Short mmCIF file of C-alpha atoms in Angstrom, two decimals:
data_model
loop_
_atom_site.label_atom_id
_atom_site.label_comp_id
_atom_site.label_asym_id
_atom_site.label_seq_id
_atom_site.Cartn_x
_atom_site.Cartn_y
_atom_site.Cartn_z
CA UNK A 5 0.00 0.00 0.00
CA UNK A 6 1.18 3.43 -0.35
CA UNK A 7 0.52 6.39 1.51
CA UNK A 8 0.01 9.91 1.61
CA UNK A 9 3.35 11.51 1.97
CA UNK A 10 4.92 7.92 0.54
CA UNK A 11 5.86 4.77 1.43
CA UNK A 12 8.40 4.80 4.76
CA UNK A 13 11.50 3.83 4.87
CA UNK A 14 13.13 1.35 7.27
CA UNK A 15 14.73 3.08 10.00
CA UNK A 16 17.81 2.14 8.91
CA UNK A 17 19.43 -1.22 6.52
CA UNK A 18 21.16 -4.35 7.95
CA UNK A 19 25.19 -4.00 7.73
CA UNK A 20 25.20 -6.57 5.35
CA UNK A 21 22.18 -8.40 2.87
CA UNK A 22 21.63 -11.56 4.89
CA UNK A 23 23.40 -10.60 8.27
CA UNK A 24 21.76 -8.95 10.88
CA UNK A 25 22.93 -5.95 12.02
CA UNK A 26 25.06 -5.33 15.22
CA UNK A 27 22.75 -2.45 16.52
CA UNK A 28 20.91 -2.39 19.72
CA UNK A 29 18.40 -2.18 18.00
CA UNK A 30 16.51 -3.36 14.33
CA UNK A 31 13.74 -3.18 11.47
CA UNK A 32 11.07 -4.82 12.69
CA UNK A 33 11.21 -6.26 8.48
CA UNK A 34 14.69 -7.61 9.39
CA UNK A 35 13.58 -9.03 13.28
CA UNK A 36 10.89 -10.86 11.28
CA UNK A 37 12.59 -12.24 8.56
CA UNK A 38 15.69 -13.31 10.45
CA UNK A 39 12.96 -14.82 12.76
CA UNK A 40 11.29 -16.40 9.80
CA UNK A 41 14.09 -17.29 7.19
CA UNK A 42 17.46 -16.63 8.78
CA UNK A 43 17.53 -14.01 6.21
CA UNK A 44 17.19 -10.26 7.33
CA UNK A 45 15.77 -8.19 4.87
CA UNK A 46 15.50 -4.67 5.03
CA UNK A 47 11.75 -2.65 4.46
CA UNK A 48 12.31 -2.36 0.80
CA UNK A 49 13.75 -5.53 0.32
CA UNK A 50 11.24 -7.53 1.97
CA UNK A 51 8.17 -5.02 0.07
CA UNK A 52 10.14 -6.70 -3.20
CA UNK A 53 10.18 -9.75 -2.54
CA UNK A 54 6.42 -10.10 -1.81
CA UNK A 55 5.23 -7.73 -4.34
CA UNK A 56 7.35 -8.83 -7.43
CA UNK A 57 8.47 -7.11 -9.72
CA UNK A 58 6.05 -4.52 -11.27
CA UNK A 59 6.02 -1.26 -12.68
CA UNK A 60 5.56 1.27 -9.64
CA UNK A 61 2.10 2.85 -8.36
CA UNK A 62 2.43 6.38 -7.52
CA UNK A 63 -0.99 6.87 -6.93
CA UNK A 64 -1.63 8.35 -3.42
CA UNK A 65 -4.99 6.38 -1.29
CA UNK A 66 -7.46 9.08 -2.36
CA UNK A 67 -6.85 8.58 -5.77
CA UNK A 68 -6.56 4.94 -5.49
CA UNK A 69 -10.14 5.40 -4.38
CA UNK A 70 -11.11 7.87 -6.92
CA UNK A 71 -10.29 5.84 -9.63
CA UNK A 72 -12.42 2.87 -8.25
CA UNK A 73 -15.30 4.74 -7.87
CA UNK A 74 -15.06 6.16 -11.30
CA UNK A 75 -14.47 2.40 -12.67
CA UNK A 76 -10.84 3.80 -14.25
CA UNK A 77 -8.57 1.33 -12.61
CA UNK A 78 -7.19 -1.51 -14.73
CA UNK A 79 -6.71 -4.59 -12.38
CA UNK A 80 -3.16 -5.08 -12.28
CA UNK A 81 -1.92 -8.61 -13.65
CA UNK A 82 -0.75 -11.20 -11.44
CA UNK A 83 2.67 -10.79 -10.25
CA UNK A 84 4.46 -13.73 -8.57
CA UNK A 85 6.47 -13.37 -5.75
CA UNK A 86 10.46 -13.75 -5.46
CA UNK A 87 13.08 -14.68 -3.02
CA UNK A 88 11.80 -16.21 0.18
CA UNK A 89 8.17 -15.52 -1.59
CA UNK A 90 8.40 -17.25 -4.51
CA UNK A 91 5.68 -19.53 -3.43
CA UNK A 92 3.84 -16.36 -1.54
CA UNK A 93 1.57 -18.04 0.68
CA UNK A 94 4.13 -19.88 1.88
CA UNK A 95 6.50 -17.13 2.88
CA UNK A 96 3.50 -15.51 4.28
CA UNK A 97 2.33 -17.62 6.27
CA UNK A 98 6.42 -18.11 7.65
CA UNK A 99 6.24 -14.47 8.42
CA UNK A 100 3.04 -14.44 10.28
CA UNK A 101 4.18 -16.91 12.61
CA UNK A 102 7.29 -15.01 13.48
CA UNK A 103 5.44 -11.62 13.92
CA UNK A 104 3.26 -14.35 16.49
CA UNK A 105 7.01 -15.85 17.88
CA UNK A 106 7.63 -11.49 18.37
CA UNK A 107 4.88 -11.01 20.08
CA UNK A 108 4.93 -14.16 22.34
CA UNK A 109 8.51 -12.70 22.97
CA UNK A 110 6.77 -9.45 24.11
CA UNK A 111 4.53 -10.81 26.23
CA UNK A 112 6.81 -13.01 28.44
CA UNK A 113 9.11 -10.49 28.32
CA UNK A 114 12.26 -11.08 26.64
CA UNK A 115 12.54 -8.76 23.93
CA UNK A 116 11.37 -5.44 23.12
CA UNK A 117 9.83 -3.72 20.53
CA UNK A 118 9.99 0.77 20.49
CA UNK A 119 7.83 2.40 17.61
CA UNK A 120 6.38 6.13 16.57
CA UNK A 121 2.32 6.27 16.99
CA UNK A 122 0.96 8.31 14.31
CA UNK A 123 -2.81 9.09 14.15
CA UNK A 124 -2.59 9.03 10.46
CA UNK A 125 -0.09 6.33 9.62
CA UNK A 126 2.28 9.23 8.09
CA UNK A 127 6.06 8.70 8.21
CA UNK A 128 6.54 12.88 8.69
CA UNK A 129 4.21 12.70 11.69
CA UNK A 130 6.31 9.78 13.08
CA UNK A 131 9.60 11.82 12.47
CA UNK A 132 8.21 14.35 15.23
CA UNK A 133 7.28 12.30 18.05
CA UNK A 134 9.51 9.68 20.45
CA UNK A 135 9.85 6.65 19.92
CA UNK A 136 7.85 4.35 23.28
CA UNK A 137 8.44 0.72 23.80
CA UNK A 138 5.10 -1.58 22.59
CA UNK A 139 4.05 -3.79 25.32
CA UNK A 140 2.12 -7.06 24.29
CA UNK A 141 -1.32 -5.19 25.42
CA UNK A 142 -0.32 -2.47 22.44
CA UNK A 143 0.57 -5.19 20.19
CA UNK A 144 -2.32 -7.32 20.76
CA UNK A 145 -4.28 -4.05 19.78
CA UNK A 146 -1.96 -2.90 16.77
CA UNK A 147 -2.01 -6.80 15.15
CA UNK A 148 -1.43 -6.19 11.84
CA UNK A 149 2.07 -6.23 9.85
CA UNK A 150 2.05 -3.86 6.58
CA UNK A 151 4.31 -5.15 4.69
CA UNK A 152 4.26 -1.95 2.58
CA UNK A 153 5.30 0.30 5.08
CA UNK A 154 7.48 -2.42 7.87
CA UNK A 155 4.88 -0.78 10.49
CA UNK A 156 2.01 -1.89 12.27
CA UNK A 157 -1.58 -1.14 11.98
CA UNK A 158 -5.14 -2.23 13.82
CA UNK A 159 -5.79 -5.51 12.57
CA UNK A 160 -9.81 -4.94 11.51
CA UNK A 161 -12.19 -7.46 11.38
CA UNK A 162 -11.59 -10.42 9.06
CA UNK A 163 -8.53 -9.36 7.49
CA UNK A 164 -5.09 -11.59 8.43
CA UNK A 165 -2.37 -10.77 10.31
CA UNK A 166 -0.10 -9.73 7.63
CA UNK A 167 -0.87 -7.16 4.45
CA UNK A 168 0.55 -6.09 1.79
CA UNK A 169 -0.40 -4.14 -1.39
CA UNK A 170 -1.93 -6.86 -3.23
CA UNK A 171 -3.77 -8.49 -0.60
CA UNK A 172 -7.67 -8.74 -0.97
CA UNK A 173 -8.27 -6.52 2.27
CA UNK A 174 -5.24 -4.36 1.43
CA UNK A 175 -8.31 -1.77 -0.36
CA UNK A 176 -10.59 -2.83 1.94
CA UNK A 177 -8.44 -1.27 4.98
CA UNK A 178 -7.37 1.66 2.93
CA UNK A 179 -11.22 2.27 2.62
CA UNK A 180 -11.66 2.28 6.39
CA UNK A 181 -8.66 4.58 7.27
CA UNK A 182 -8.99 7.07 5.12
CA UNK A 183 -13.01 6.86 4.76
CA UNK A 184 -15.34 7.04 7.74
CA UNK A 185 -13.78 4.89 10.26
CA UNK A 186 -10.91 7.34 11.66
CA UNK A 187 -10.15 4.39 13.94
CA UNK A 188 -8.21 2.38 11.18
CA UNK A 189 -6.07 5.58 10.27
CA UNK A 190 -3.73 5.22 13.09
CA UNK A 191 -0.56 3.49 13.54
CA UNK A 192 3.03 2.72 14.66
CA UNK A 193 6.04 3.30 11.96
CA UNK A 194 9.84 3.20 12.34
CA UNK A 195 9.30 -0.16 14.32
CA UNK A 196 12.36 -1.08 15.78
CA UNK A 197 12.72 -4.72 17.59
CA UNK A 198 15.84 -5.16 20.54
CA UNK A 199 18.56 -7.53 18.41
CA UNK A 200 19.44 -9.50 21.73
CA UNK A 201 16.10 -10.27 22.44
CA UNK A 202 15.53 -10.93 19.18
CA UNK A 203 18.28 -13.44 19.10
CA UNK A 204 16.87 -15.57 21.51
CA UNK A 205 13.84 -15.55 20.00
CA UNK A 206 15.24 -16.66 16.43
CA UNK A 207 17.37 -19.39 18.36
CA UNK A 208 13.82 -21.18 20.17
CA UNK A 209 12.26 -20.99 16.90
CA UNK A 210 14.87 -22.13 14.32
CA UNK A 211 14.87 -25.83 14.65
CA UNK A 212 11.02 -25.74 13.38
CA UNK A 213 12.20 -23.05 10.37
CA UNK A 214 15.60 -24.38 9.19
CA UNK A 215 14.37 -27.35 7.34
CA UNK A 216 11.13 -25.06 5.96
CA UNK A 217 13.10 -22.13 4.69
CA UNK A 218 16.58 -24.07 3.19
CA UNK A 219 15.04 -24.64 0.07
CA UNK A 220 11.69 -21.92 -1.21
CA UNK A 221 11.26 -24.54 -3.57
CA UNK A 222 10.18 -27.71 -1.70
CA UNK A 223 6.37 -28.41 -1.63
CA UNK A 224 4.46 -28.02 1.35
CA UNK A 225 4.60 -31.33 2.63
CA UNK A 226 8.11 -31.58 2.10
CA UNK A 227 8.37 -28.08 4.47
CA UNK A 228 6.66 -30.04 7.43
CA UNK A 229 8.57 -29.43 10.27
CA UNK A 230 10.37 -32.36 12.34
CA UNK A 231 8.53 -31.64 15.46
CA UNK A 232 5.20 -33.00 15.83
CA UNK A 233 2.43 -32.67 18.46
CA UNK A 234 2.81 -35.07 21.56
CA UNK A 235 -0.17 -33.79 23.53
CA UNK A 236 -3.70 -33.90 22.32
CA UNK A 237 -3.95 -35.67 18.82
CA UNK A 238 -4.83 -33.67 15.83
CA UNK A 239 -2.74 -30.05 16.76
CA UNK A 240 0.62 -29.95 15.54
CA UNK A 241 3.41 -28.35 17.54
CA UNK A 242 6.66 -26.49 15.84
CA UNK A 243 9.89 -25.91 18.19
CA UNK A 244 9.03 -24.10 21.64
CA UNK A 245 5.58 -25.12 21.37
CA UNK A 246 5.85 -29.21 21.79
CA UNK A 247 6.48 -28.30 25.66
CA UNK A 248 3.70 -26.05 25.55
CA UNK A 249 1.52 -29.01 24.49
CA UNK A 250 2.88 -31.35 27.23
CA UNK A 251 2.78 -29.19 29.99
CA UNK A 252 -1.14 -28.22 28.82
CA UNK A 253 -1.29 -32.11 29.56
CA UNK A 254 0.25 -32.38 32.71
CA UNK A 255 -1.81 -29.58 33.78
CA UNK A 256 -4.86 -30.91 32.75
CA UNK A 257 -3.96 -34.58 34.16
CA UNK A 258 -2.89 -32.54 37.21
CA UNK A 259 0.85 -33.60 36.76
CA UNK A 260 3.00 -30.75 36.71
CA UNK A 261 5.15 -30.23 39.81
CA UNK A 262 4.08 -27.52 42.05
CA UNK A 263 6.94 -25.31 41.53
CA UNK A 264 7.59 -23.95 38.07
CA UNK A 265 11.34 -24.55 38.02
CA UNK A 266 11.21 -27.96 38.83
CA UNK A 267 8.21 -28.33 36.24
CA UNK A 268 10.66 -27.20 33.41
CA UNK A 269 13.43 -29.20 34.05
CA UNK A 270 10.93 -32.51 34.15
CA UNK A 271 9.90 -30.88 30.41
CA UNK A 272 13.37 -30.28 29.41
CA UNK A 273 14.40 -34.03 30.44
CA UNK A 274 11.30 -35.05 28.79
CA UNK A 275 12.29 -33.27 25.78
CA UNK A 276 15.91 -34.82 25.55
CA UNK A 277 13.73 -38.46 25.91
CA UNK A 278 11.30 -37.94 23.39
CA UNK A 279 13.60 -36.15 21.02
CA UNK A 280 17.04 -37.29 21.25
CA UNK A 281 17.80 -36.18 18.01
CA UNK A 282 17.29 -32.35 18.61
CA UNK A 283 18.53 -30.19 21.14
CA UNK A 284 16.44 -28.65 24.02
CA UNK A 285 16.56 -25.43 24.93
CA UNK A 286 17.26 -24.04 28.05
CA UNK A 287 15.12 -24.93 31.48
CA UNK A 288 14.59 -20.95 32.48
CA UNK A 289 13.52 -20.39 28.77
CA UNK A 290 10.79 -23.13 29.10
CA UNK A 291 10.16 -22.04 32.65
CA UNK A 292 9.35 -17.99 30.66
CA UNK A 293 7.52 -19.84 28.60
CA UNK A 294 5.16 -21.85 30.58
CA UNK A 295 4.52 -19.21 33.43
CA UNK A 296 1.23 -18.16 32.60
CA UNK A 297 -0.45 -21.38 32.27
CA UNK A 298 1.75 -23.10 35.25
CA UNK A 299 0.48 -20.28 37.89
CA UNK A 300 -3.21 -20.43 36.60
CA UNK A 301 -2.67 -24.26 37.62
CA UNK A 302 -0.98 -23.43 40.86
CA UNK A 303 -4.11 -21.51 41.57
CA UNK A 304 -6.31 -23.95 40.57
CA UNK A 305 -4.56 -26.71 42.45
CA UNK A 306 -4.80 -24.84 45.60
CA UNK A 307 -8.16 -23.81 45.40
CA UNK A 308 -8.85 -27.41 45.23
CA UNK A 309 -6.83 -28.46 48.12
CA UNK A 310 -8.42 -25.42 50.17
CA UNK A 311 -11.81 -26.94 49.79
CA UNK A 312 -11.00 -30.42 50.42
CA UNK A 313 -9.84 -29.00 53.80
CA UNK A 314 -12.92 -27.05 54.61
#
């Protein structure tokens, strides 16, 4: 999509195509795709690579618009993807799940994400206020990845995670920011993700993408991930998320040790029997990762044992 005073521009470009950078901080387009492929593109690199290579629209929204409503735009032909999109589903569907491994970073706390709100997605207005760090509670609200702009935008109702010109809703949500829903207009730009956290992030979830990003060209079944679900039949898991599923079951079968840390290391061990082939990660990293769910269970267990005493 474009925008009124033009498409933005990342903050700033990896050091080198393919490497990420050694700044504090990064693109959230390069946090994503490192996340996703191992690959970190910068804004305009990863716009490319989805979009394809076609002639470029200047138009601005409004005239987008105009030229619907007077029936003068010519459908533009299909374009196919290139790079890590050659197969565009595919990549897109890679980079929703690590704008989902970002945000589950977010939430537990162990990476951070800064951006500039503007109430009408403009890069000048974002070039004249601070940058603020998101917390998952902003990001839960401000859902959506625009892959046209490397910012993020209020995820309206039924349109997916991830945008970008082309999509089907990409006119629909230009219609509601710039029509009558002022709502949609607003938005973070010059989205900039911590490259420590980051790492850790990329290092939980790259078991599950190395074998699905080597090669853009395998088919979909041959991108199925190693890992498979060892909890409740029918849901796969991918990396981080198999312990997720067993400690779900422990909870459920009322299992899981009382205290969280020696609940992780059972998982951990667990992992290393069940797997031997792949390498666990670390037990405080599984111990982050389980906390919610293990102290709604603590609760739970003690409410239980209160009553049976009563």
């Amino acid at each position: 999509m474009d925008h009124r005073d033009g498409a933005p521009k990342a903050p700033s470009l990896p050091a080198k195509r393919g490497c990420l950078g050694e700044r504090p901080f990064v693109s959230l387009a390069e946090a994503l795709t490192w996340i996703a492929f191992g690959d970190a593109l910068s804004s305009e690199e990863l716009r490319a690579q989805v979009e394809g290579q076609r002639p470029p629209n200047t138009d601005s929204p409004e005239e987008r618009l105009r030229k619907f409503f007077s029936g003068t735009d010519d459908a533009a032909p299909e374009v196919p993807g290139a790079g890590h999109f050659r197969e565009r589903r595919r990549g897109l569907e890679l980079l929703a799940k690590a704008w989902q491994n970002l945000r589950d970073g977010v939430d537990r706390g162990t990476v951070k994400v800064r951006g500039r709100l503007t109430s009408k997605y403009s890069l000048a207005d974002a070039h004249s206020v601070d940058a603020v760090e998101l917390t998952g509670n902003v990001l839960a609200a401000f859902s959506q990845f625009d892959v046209s702009t490397g910012g993020i935008r209020r995820q309206t109702f039924g349109s997916p995670g991830i945008i970008w010109r082309d999509d089907p809703h990409s006119f629909d949500r230009e219609f509601d920011a710039y029509g009558d829903d002022a709502s949609a207009a607003d938005g973070y730009l010059m989205v900039e993700v911590e490259r420590e956290g980051l790492m850790g992030i990329a290092n939980e979830v790259r078991p599950s993408h190395d074998h699905a990003t080597k090669n853009p060209r395998l088919t979909d079944a041959e991108r199925e991930p190693v890992l498979t679900r060892t909890g409740d039949p029918g849901r796969p898991s991918k990396g981080y998320q198999i312990y997720d599923a067993e400690h779900a079951r422990r909870c459920d079968a009322g299992e899981a040790h009382s205290k969280i840390a020696d609940e992780a290391r059972h998982l951990v061990t667990w992992f290393k029997e069940k797997l031997p082939g792949h390498d666990p990660i670390s037990s405080g990293t599984v111990e982050n990762r389980i906390r919610p769910r293990h102290l709604k269970y603590k609760a739970h267990k003690k409410s239980h044992e209160n009553n049976d005493t009563t």
